[in-house]
mmCIF file of C-alpha atoms in Angstrom:
data_model
loop_
_atom_site.group_PDB
_atom_site.id
_atom_site.type_symbol
_atom_site.label_atom_id
_atom_site.label_comp_id
_atom_site.label_asym_id
_atom_site.label_seq_id
_atom_site.Cartn_x
_atom_site.Cartn_y
_atom_site.Cartn_z
ATOM 1 C CA MET A 840 0.000 0.000 0.000
ATOM 2 C CA SER A 841 1.396 3.387 -0.984
ATOM 3 C CA LEU A 842 1.803 6.115 1.639
ATOM 4 C CA PRO A 843 -0.980 8.366 0.221
ATOM 5 C CA VAL A 844 -3.432 5.449 0.176
ATOM 6 C CA PHE A 845 -2.455 4.458 3.717
ATOM 7 C CA LEU A 846 -2.987 8.030 4.940
ATOM 8 C CA LEU A 847 -6.426 8.133 3.327
ATOM 9 C CA VAL A 848 -7.498 4.762 4.757
ATOM 10 C CA VAL A 849 -6.364 5.681 8.271
ATOM 11 C CA PHE A 850 -7.977 9.127 8.054
ATOM 12 C CA LEU A 851 -11.354 7.743 6.964
ATOM 13 C CA SER A 852 -11.175 4.981 9.571
ATOM 14 C CA ALA A 853 -10.535 7.550 12.307
ATOM 15 C CA VAL A 854 -13.373 9.783 11.094
ATOM 16 C CA LEU A 855 -15.850 6.894 11.137
ATOM 17 C CA LEU A 856 -14.616 5.443 14.424
ATOM 18 C CA THR A 857 -14.710 8.821 16.181
ATOM 19 C CA GLY A 858 -18.280 9.306 14.984
ATOM 20 C CA PHE A 859 -19.202 5.874 16.327
ATOM 21 C CA VAL A 860 -17.503 6.565 19.677
ATOM 22 C CA ARG A 861 -19.426 9.839 19.891
ATOM 23 C CA ILE A 862 -22.745 8.019 19.517
ATOM 24 C CA VAL A 863 -21.763 5.426 22.130
ATOM 25 C CA ALA A 864 -20.532 8.101 24.555
ATOM 26 C CA ILE A 865 -23.780 10.066 24.251
ATOM 27 C CA ARG A 866 -25.922 6.967 24.821
ATOM 28 C CA ALA A 867 -23.760 5.809 27.743
ATOM 29 C CA LYS A 868 -23.722 9.368 29.139
ATOM 30 C CA ILE A 869 -19.921 9.530 29.097
ATOM 31 C CA LEU A 870 -19.993 13.300 29.029
ATOM 32 C CA ASP A 871 -17.842 16.195 30.183
ATOM 33 C CA LEU A 872 -20.302 18.328 32.116
ATOM 34 C CA PRO A 873 -19.621 22.078 32.301
ATOM 35 C CA THR A 874 -18.238 23.371 35.608
ATOM 36 C CA SER A 875 -16.914 26.686 36.826
ATOM 37 C CA ARG A 876 -13.487 25.821 35.369
ATOM 38 C CA SER A 877 -14.750 24.403 32.049
ATOM 39 C CA ALA A 878 -13.929 25.915 28.686
ATOM 40 C CA HIS A 879 -17.271 24.744 27.274
ATOM 41 C CA VAL A 880 -20.881 25.535 28.114
ATOM 42 C CA SER A 881 -22.753 22.355 27.153
ATOM 43 C CA PRO A 882 -22.300 18.641 27.969
ATOM 44 C CA THR A 883 -19.865 17.122 25.473
ATOM 45 C CA PRO A 884 -19.024 13.439 24.913
ATOM 46 C CA VAL A 885 -15.470 12.384 25.776
ATOM 47 C CA GLY A 886 -13.253 9.513 24.688
ATOM 48 C CA GLY A 887 -12.854 10.484 21.040
ATOM 49 C CA GLY A 888 -9.153 9.724 21.344
ATOM 50 C CA VAL A 889 -10.065 6.027 21.276
ATOM 51 C CA SER A 890 -10.005 6.349 17.495
ATOM 52 C CA ILE A 891 -6.445 7.723 17.512
ATOM 53 C CA ALA A 892 -5.176 5.012 19.857
ATOM 54 C CA LEU A 893 -7.007 2.098 18.259
ATOM 55 C CA VAL A 894 -6.271 2.948 14.632
ATOM 56 C CA THR A 895 -2.612 3.682 15.401
ATOM 57 C CA LEU A 896 -2.120 0.505 17.453
ATOM 58 C CA ILE A 897 -3.754 -1.626 14.758
ATOM 59 C CA SER A 898 -1.462 -0.011 12.185
ATOM 60 C CA ILE A 899 1.579 -0.751 14.364
ATOM 61 C CA CYS A 900 0.506 -4.404 14.684
ATOM 62 C CA ILE A 901 0.185 -4.654 10.903
ATOM 63 C CA PHE A 902 3.614 -3.061 10.421
ATOM 64 C CA PHE A 903 5.117 -5.566 12.866
ATOM 65 C CA TYR A 904 3.391 -8.505 11.169
ATOM 66 C CA ASN A 905 4.756 -7.326 7.813
ATOM 67 C CA GLY A 906 8.284 -7.104 9.226
ATOM 68 C CA ASN A 907 8.534 -3.299 9.170
ATOM 69 C CA ILE A 908 9.086 -2.941 12.928
ATOM 70 C CA PRO A 909 11.679 -4.947 14.930
ATOM 71 C CA ALA A 910 10.331 -7.039 17.824
ATOM 72 C CA ASN A 911 11.931 -4.990 20.613
ATOM 73 C CA GLU A 912 10.587 -1.720 19.187
ATOM 74 C CA PHE A 913 7.146 -3.255 18.736
ATOM 75 C CA LEU A 914 7.129 -4.359 22.381
ATOM 76 C CA ALA A 915 8.209 -0.874 23.471
ATOM 77 C CA LEU A 916 5.351 0.644 21.487
ATOM 78 C CA CYS A 917 2.798 -1.792 22.932
ATOM 79 C CA SER A 918 2.950 -0.065 26.319
ATOM 80 C CA ALA A 919 1.116 2.856 24.717
ATOM 81 C CA GLY A 920 -1.878 0.524 24.712
ATOM 82 C CA LEU A 921 -1.717 0.298 28.506
ATOM 83 C CA VAL A 922 -1.592 4.087 28.735
ATOM 84 C CA ALA A 923 -4.629 4.351 26.457
ATOM 85 C CA GLY A 924 -6.509 1.739 28.489
ATOM 86 C CA VAL A 925 -5.835 3.540 31.764
ATOM 87 C CA GLY A 926 -6.912 6.797 30.144
ATOM 88 C CA LEU A 927 -10.153 5.278 28.877
ATOM 89 C CA PHE A 928 -10.962 3.893 32.321
ATOM 90 C CA ASP A 929 -10.271 7.337 33.771
ATOM 91 C CA ASP A 930 -12.606 8.947 31.228
ATOM 92 C CA ILE A 931 -15.384 6.571 32.260
ATOM 93 C CA LYS A 932 -14.851 6.050 35.999
ATOM 94 C CA LYS A 933 -12.368 8.784 37.093
ATOM 95 C CA LEU A 934 -9.395 6.710 38.223
ATOM 96 C CA ASN A 935 -7.485 7.950 41.282
ATOM 97 C CA ILE A 936 -3.926 9.152 40.657
ATOM 98 C CA ARG A 937 -2.582 6.493 43.063
ATOM 99 C CA TRP A 938 -3.581 3.954 40.396
ATOM 100 C CA ARG A 939 -2.940 6.033 37.285
ATOM 101 C CA LEU A 940 0.615 7.046 38.056
ATOM 102 C CA PRO A 941 1.990 3.545 38.844
ATOM 103 C CA ALA A 942 0.455 2.203 35.627
ATOM 104 C CA GLN A 943 1.993 5.052 33.644
ATOM 105 C CA LEU A 944 5.357 4.504 35.339
ATOM 106 C CA LEU A 945 5.209 0.786 34.527
ATOM 107 C CA ALA A 946 4.493 1.596 30.867
ATOM 108 C CA ALA A 947 7.426 4.025 30.716
ATOM 109 C CA ILE A 948 9.861 1.569 32.326
ATOM 110 C CA TRP A 949 8.677 -1.187 29.982
ATOM 111 C CA SER A 950 9.284 0.956 26.893
ATOM 112 C CA VAL A 951 12.742 2.133 27.948
ATOM 113 C CA TRP A 952 13.694 -1.441 28.898
ATOM 114 C CA TRP A 953 12.849 -2.809 25.456
ATOM 115 C CA LEU A 954 14.490 0.066 23.604
ATOM 116 C CA GLY A 955 17.752 -0.446 25.480
ATOM 117 C CA ASN A 956 20.092 2.148 26.908
ATOM 118 C CA THR A 957 19.125 5.661 25.846
ATOM 119 C CA PRO A 958 21.635 7.212 23.395
ATOM 120 C CA SER A 959 23.972 9.942 24.605
ATOM 121 C CA ILE A 960 22.952 13.592 24.298
ATOM 122 C CA ASP A 961 25.294 16.311 23.068
ATOM 123 C CA ILE A 962 24.811 19.421 25.199
ATOM 124 C CA ALA A 963 27.092 22.151 23.869
ATOM 125 C CA ILE A 964 30.466 21.687 25.561
ATOM 126 C CA PHE A 965 29.858 18.201 26.967
ATOM 127 C CA THR A 966 28.128 14.927 26.190
ATOM 128 C CA LEU A 967 25.753 13.250 28.627
ATOM 129 C CA ASN A 968 26.512 9.549 28.277
ATOM 130 C CA ASN A 969 25.832 7.991 31.683
ATOM 131 C CA TRP A 970 23.446 5.149 30.879
ATOM 132 C CA PHE A 971 21.686 5.233 34.257
ATOM 133 C CA ILE A 972 21.006 8.975 34.177
ATOM 134 C CA LEU A 973 19.904 8.807 30.533
ATOM 135 C CA ASN A 974 17.466 5.960 31.180
ATOM 136 C CA VAL A 975 15.987 7.695 34.226
ATOM 137 C CA LEU A 976 15.591 10.881 32.187
ATOM 138 C CA ALA A 977 13.916 8.888 29.399
ATOM 139 C CA ILE A 978 11.396 7.396 31.841
ATOM 140 C CA LEU A 979 10.666 10.796 33.382
ATOM 141 C CA ALA A 980 10.339 12.343 29.911
ATOM 142 C CA LEU A 981 7.732 9.761 28.905
ATOM 143 C CA LEU A 982 5.766 10.446 32.084
ATOM 144 C CA TRP A 983 6.006 14.195 31.562
ATOM 145 C CA LEU A 984 4.942 14.074 27.906
ATOM 146 C CA LEU A 985 2.014 11.829 28.773
ATOM 147 C CA ASN A 986 0.712 14.204 31.428
ATOM 148 C CA LEU A 987 1.776 17.335 29.566
ATOM 149 C CA TYR A 988 -0.421 16.404 26.609
ATOM 150 C CA ASN A 989 -3.298 15.825 28.983
ATOM 151 C CA PHE A 990 -2.784 19.248 30.582
ATOM 152 C CA MET A 991 -2.746 20.936 27.171
ATOM 153 C CA ASP A 992 -5.946 19.259 25.975
ATOM 154 C CA GLY A 993 -8.203 22.009 27.269
ATOM 155 C CA ILE A 994 -9.699 23.853 24.296
ATOM 156 C CA ASP A 995 -11.235 22.720 21.027
ATOM 157 C CA GLY A 996 -8.809 21.554 18.365
ATOM 158 C CA LEU A 997 -5.554 22.325 20.180
ATOM 159 C CA ALA A 998 -4.256 18.867 21.149
ATOM 160 C CA GLY A 999 -5.438 17.305 17.901
ATOM 161 C CA SER A 1000 -3.862 19.972 15.721
ATOM 162 C CA GLU A 1001 -0.594 19.668 17.685
ATOM 163 C CA LEU A 1002 -0.568 15.923 17.022
ATOM 164 C CA VAL A 1003 -1.108 16.516 13.309
ATOM 165 C CA PHE A 1004 1.535 19.254 13.138
ATOM 166 C CA VAL A 1005 4.258 17.301 14.946
ATOM 167 C CA ASN A 1006 3.776 14.144 12.919
ATOM 168 C CA ALA A 1007 3.436 15.956 9.592
ATOM 169 C CA PHE A 1008 6.842 17.547 10.051
ATOM 170 C CA VAL A 1009 8.422 14.413 11.528
ATOM 171 C CA LEU A 1010 7.181 12.550 8.464
ATOM 172 C CA MET A 1011 8.832 15.107 6.180
ATOM 173 C CA PHE A 1012 12.055 15.038 8.189
ATOM 174 C CA VAL A 1013 12.482 11.245 8.212
ATOM 175 C CA ILE A 1014 11.440 10.408 4.655
ATOM 176 C CA SER A 1015 14.809 11.633 3.403
ATOM 177 C CA ASN A 1016 16.574 9.624 6.148
ATOM 178 C CA ASN A 1017 14.745 6.419 5.226
ATOM 179 C CA ASP A 1018 13.702 5.772 8.834
ATOM 180 C CA GLU A 1019 10.836 3.447 7.984
ATOM 181 C CA VAL A 1020 9.661 2.813 11.549
ATOM 182 C CA ILE A 1021 9.305 6.491 12.463
ATOM 183 C CA MET A 1022 7.830 7.261 9.051
ATOM 184 C CA LEU A 1023 5.071 4.653 9.404
ATOM 185 C CA ILE A 1024 4.156 5.581 12.988
ATOM 186 C CA ALA A 1025 4.148 9.294 12.153
ATOM 187 C CA ALA A 1026 1.907 8.623 9.155
ATOM 188 C CA ALA A 1027 -0.557 6.673 11.310
ATOM 189 C CA LEU A 1028 -0.661 9.389 13.981
ATOM 190 C CA LEU A 1029 -0.944 12.165 11.408
ATOM 191 C CA ALA A 1030 -3.893 10.583 9.622
ATOM 192 C CA SER A 1031 -5.707 9.353 12.740
ATOM 193 C CA GLY A 1032 -5.222 12.745 14.399
ATOM 194 C CA ALA A 1033 -6.663 14.474 11.343
ATOM 195 C CA GLY A 1034 -9.622 12.088 11.374
ATOM 196 C CA PHE A 1035 -10.308 12.920 15.011
ATOM 197 C CA LEU A 1036 -9.975 16.651 14.288
ATOM 198 C CA PHE A 1037 -12.890 16.330 11.870
ATOM 199 C CA TRP A 1038 -15.059 16.077 15.003
ATOM 200 C CA ASN A 1039 -12.965 18.195 17.380
ATOM 201 C CA LEU A 1040 -12.480 21.499 15.559
ATOM 202 C CA PRO A 1041 -14.343 24.407 17.201
ATOM 203 C CA PRO A 1042 -17.058 23.958 18.226
ATOM 204 C CA ALA A 1043 -16.010 20.451 19.276
ATOM 205 C CA LYS A 1044 -18.559 17.654 18.944
ATOM 206 C CA ILE A 1045 -16.442 15.287 21.045
ATOM 207 C CA PHE A 1046 -13.378 15.642 23.263
ATOM 208 C CA MET A 1047 -10.172 13.619 22.999
ATOM 209 C CA GLY A 1048 -10.284 12.525 26.624
ATOM 210 C CA ASP A 1049 -7.449 11.038 28.672
ATOM 211 C CA VAL A 1050 -7.455 7.976 26.436
ATOM 212 C CA GLY A 1051 -6.326 10.113 23.504
ATOM 213 C CA SER A 1052 -4.184 12.764 25.162
ATOM 214 C CA GLY A 1053 -2.221 10.286 27.270
ATOM 215 C CA PHE A 1054 -1.699 7.983 24.313
ATOM 216 C CA ALA A 1055 -0.626 10.846 22.040
ATOM 217 C CA GLY A 1056 1.899 12.217 24.512
ATOM 218 C CA PHE A 1057 3.314 8.822 25.428
ATOM 219 C CA ILE A 1058 3.742 7.478 21.908
ATOM 220 C CA THR A 1059 5.279 10.791 20.830
ATOM 221 C CA GLY A 1060 7.872 10.256 23.543
ATOM 222 C CA ILE A 1061 8.559 6.711 22.349
ATOM 223 C CA MET A 1062 8.987 8.010 18.800
ATOM 224 C CA ALA A 1063 11.497 10.570 20.039
ATOM 225 C CA LEU A 1064 13.499 7.837 21.774
ATOM 226 C CA LEU A 1065 13.283 5.614 18.696
ATOM 227 C CA SER A 1066 14.580 8.380 16.440
ATOM 228 C CA MET A 1067 17.474 8.962 18.834
ATOM 229 C CA HIS A 1068 18.301 5.246 18.762
ATOM 230 C CA HIS A 1069 18.134 5.307 14.958
ATOM 231 C CA GLY A 1070 20.252 8.454 14.754
ATOM 232 C CA THR A 1071 17.715 10.251 12.561
ATOM 233 C CA LEU A 1072 16.440 13.016 14.878
ATOM 234 C CA THR A 1073 17.913 14.561 18.024
ATOM 235 C CA ILE A 1074 16.203 15.504 21.255
ATOM 236 C CA TRP A 1075 16.480 19.158 20.196
ATOM 237 C CA THR A 1076 14.274 18.564 17.146
ATOM 238 C CA TRP A 1077 11.541 17.107 19.318
ATOM 239 C CA LEU A 1078 11.792 19.808 21.975
ATOM 240 C CA LEU A 1079 11.260 22.458 19.315
ATOM 241 C CA LEU A 1080 8.349 20.704 17.608
ATOM 242 C CA LEU A 1081 6.631 20.368 20.995
ATOM 243 C CA GLY A 1082 7.828 23.788 22.153
ATOM 244 C CA VAL A 1083 4.482 25.475 22.807
ATOM 245 C CA PHE A 1084 3.152 22.538 24.811
ATOM 246 C CA ILE A 1085 6.390 22.066 26.754
ATOM 247 C CA THR A 1086 6.826 25.712 27.736
ATOM 248 C CA ASP A 1087 3.198 26.362 28.690
ATOM 249 C CA ALA A 1088 2.851 23.172 30.733
ATOM 250 C CA THR A 1089 6.264 23.509 32.383
ATOM 251 C CA VAL A 1090 5.863 27.160 33.398
ATOM 252 C CA THR A 1091 2.357 26.449 34.688
ATOM 253 C CA LEU A 1092 3.536 23.445 36.698
ATOM 254 C CA ILE A 1093 6.441 25.341 38.270
ATOM 255 C CA ILE A 1094 4.228 28.243 39.307
ATOM 256 C CA ARG A 1095 1.562 25.920 40.740
ATOM 257 C CA PHE A 1096 4.250 24.091 42.725
ATOM 258 C CA ARG A 1097 5.526 27.417 44.007
ATOM 259 C CA ASN A 1098 2.002 28.346 45.073
ATOM 260 C CA GLY A 1099 1.557 25.049 46.922
ATOM 261 C CA GLU A 1100 -1.114 23.702 44.552
ATOM 262 C CA LYS A 1101 -1.496 20.034 43.594
ATOM 263 C CA TRP A 1102 -0.079 19.530 40.091
ATOM 264 C CA TYR A 1103 -2.477 16.693 39.211
ATOM 265 C CA GLU A 1104 -5.701 18.523 40.045
ATOM 266 C CA GLY A 1105 -7.747 19.996 37.233
ATOM 267 C CA HIS A 1106 -7.454 23.722 36.587
ATOM 268 C CA THR A 1107 -7.668 26.306 33.816
ATOM 269 C CA ASN A 1108 -4.522 28.270 34.584
ATOM 270 C CA HIS A 1109 -2.488 27.496 31.488
ATOM 271 C CA ALA A 1110 -1.342 30.310 29.219
ATOM 272 C CA TYR A 1111 -3.429 28.979 26.328
ATOM 273 C CA GLN A 1112 -6.540 28.910 28.527
ATOM 274 C CA ASN A 1113 -5.954 32.479 29.675
ATOM 275 C CA ALA A 1114 -5.521 33.439 26.016
ATOM 276 C CA ALA A 1115 -8.773 31.693 25.067
ATOM 277 C CA ARG A 1116 -10.623 33.695 27.722
ATOM 278 C CA ARG A 1117 -8.908 36.906 26.697
ATOM 279 C CA TYR A 1118 -9.799 36.555 23.026
ATOM 280 C CA ARG A 1119 -13.079 34.740 23.726
ATOM 281 C CA SER A 1120 -12.232 32.081 21.160
ATOM 282 C CA HIS A 1121 -10.828 28.563 21.046
ATOM 283 C CA GLY A 1122 -10.289 28.793 17.311
ATOM 284 C CA LYS A 1123 -8.139 31.928 17.433
ATOM 285 C CA VAL A 1124 -5.805 30.410 20.017
ATOM 286 C CA THR A 1125 -5.517 27.121 18.141
ATOM 287 C CA ILE A 1126 -4.725 28.967 14.905
ATOM 288 C CA ALA A 1127 -2.175 31.142 16.706
ATOM 289 C CA VAL A 1128 -0.422 28.057 18.101
ATOM 290 C CA LEU A 1129 -0.380 26.480 14.641
ATOM 291 C CA ALA A 1130 1.106 29.667 13.208
ATOM 292 C CA ILE A 1131 3.869 29.657 15.834
ATOM 293 C CA ASN A 1132 4.494 25.991 15.138
ATOM 294 C CA CYS A 1133 4.696 26.339 11.362
ATOM 295 C CA LEU A 1134 6.401 29.731 11.030
ATOM 296 C CA TRP A 1135 8.787 29.655 13.988
ATOM 297 C CA LEU A 1136 9.328 26.208 15.477
ATOM 298 C CA ALA A 1137 9.234 24.018 12.356
ATOM 299 C CA PRO A 1138 12.002 25.929 10.499
ATOM 300 C CA LEU A 1139 14.192 25.825 13.608
ATOM 301 C CA ALA A 1140 13.478 22.122 14.079
ATOM 302 C CA TRP A 1141 14.447 21.491 10.455
ATOM 303 C CA TYR A 1142 17.718 23.342 11.054
ATOM 304 C CA THR A 1143 18.526 21.008 13.964
ATOM 305 C CA VAL A 1144 18.160 18.119 11.515
ATOM 306 C CA GLU A 1145 20.607 19.798 9.137
ATOM 307 C CA ARG A 1146 22.989 20.935 11.897
ATOM 308 C CA PRO A 1147 22.604 18.610 14.900
ATOM 309 C CA ASP A 1148 25.874 19.972 16.317
ATOM 310 C CA LEU A 1149 24.088 23.302 16.884
ATOM 311 C CA GLY A 1150 20.907 21.708 18.228
ATOM 312 C CA VAL A 1151 21.091 22.954 21.806
ATOM 313 C CA PHE A 1152 21.734 26.556 20.718
ATOM 314 C CA ILE A 1153 18.934 26.494 18.145
ATOM 315 C CA CYS A 1154 16.604 25.041 20.770
ATOM 316 C CA ILE A 1155 17.427 27.814 23.250
ATOM 317 C CA VAL A 1156 16.751 30.455 20.592
ATOM 318 C CA GLY A 1157 13.401 28.868 19.797
ATOM 319 C CA MET A 1158 12.275 28.356 23.375
ATOM 320 C CA ILE A 1159 13.071 31.720 24.977
ATOM 321 C CA PRO A 1160 10.219 33.639 23.254
ATOM 322 C CA LEU A 1161 7.810 30.847 24.188
ATOM 323 C CA PHE A 1162 8.744 30.957 27.867
ATOM 324 C CA LEU A 1163 8.385 34.744 27.854
ATOM 325 C CA SER A 1164 4.980 34.474 26.152
ATOM 326 C CA ALA A 1165 3.785 31.946 28.735
ATOM 327 C CA LEU A 1166 4.825 34.299 31.529
ATOM 328 C CA ARG A 1167 3.163 37.252 29.808
ATOM 329 C CA LEU A 1168 -0.070 35.289 29.561
ATOM 330 C CA LYS A 1169 0.158 34.589 33.309
ATOM 331 C CA ALA A 1170 0.618 30.825 33.014
ATOM 332 C CA GLY A 1171 -0.082 29.250 36.395
ATOM 333 C CA HIS A 1172 -2.590 31.942 37.368
ATOM 334 C CA LEU A 1173 -6.314 32.080 36.692
ATOM 335 C CA VAL A 1174 -6.938 35.164 34.561
ATOM 336 C CA VAL A 1175 -10.477 36.131 33.638
ATOM 337 C CA THR A 1176 -11.214 38.091 30.479
ATOM 338 C CA GLY A 1177 -8.935 41.067 30.271
ATOM 339 C CA GLU A 1178 -7.596 40.758 33.820
ATOM 340 C CA GLY A 1179 -3.851 40.927 34.261
ATOM 341 C CA LEU A 1180 -3.192 40.996 30.532
ATOM 342 C CA SER A 1181 -2.069 43.780 28.302
#
């Protein structure tokens, strides 16, 4: 099957499956009910990310069966299924963090174990090559990306469009490097994410839910580790592609910690949520993030592919304006329309 045909099949499958999940969620009353901290005003079905997880995992199984993915990498990727399952249960029954976090940690350890020792990282004047530190960092990174994506899934279209953006550019980056594994996974995530977006663009008819956001963040992390093992993309490329999500979530988390708040409790204090209230629009914020991604972060990420020796410096240049923007938008603080912003 050619790549364009595969993309079309996966896209249509995700569109149809998301529509089916929406019907089931409505009938089963699996709904996100509006609260004082909600970004929506009417009950909305959740769990639409099932389509992303299921279609992508089926694709990965087919790739493995056809011999496109080595056994150890396939086993590492399988743990994303556990993350999706835990997320789905949480969407339906609201799973306590004392059960969620150990399951997520187990999935991260499993993936890093099967991938083997994490490759060294060049950081300007020195190289980090201690296998223990690198593996611990890899596990923590998977946990952070998993939860980060969940934190950033708070307005219509944002998390889905980020998934499409990241994988579209990863696909372009790796085609020339002939990294078949990353290419196939990126294609599956790109098309399934686009299929989900058909239902999630403002005004959203269904939400991604923890099943989708956790899966998307976790498998993105595995892809980053895979590309480092393959020598096709560096950590700096991934940090830039995910720059908006990383900076907003990280600044918000740090400020909430400083204020003595529980990091895992729901809130609407992210920079993007403050921006959505300020401009009274989910669509405007999502488009703005896409513009930053395509016009600022993607070119810099491409340059790290061409000049990996300069990766850390390029990453710093790309991230500084994002951190400043998050601070300007009062990330970590609840800002009502027009308050505290200028």
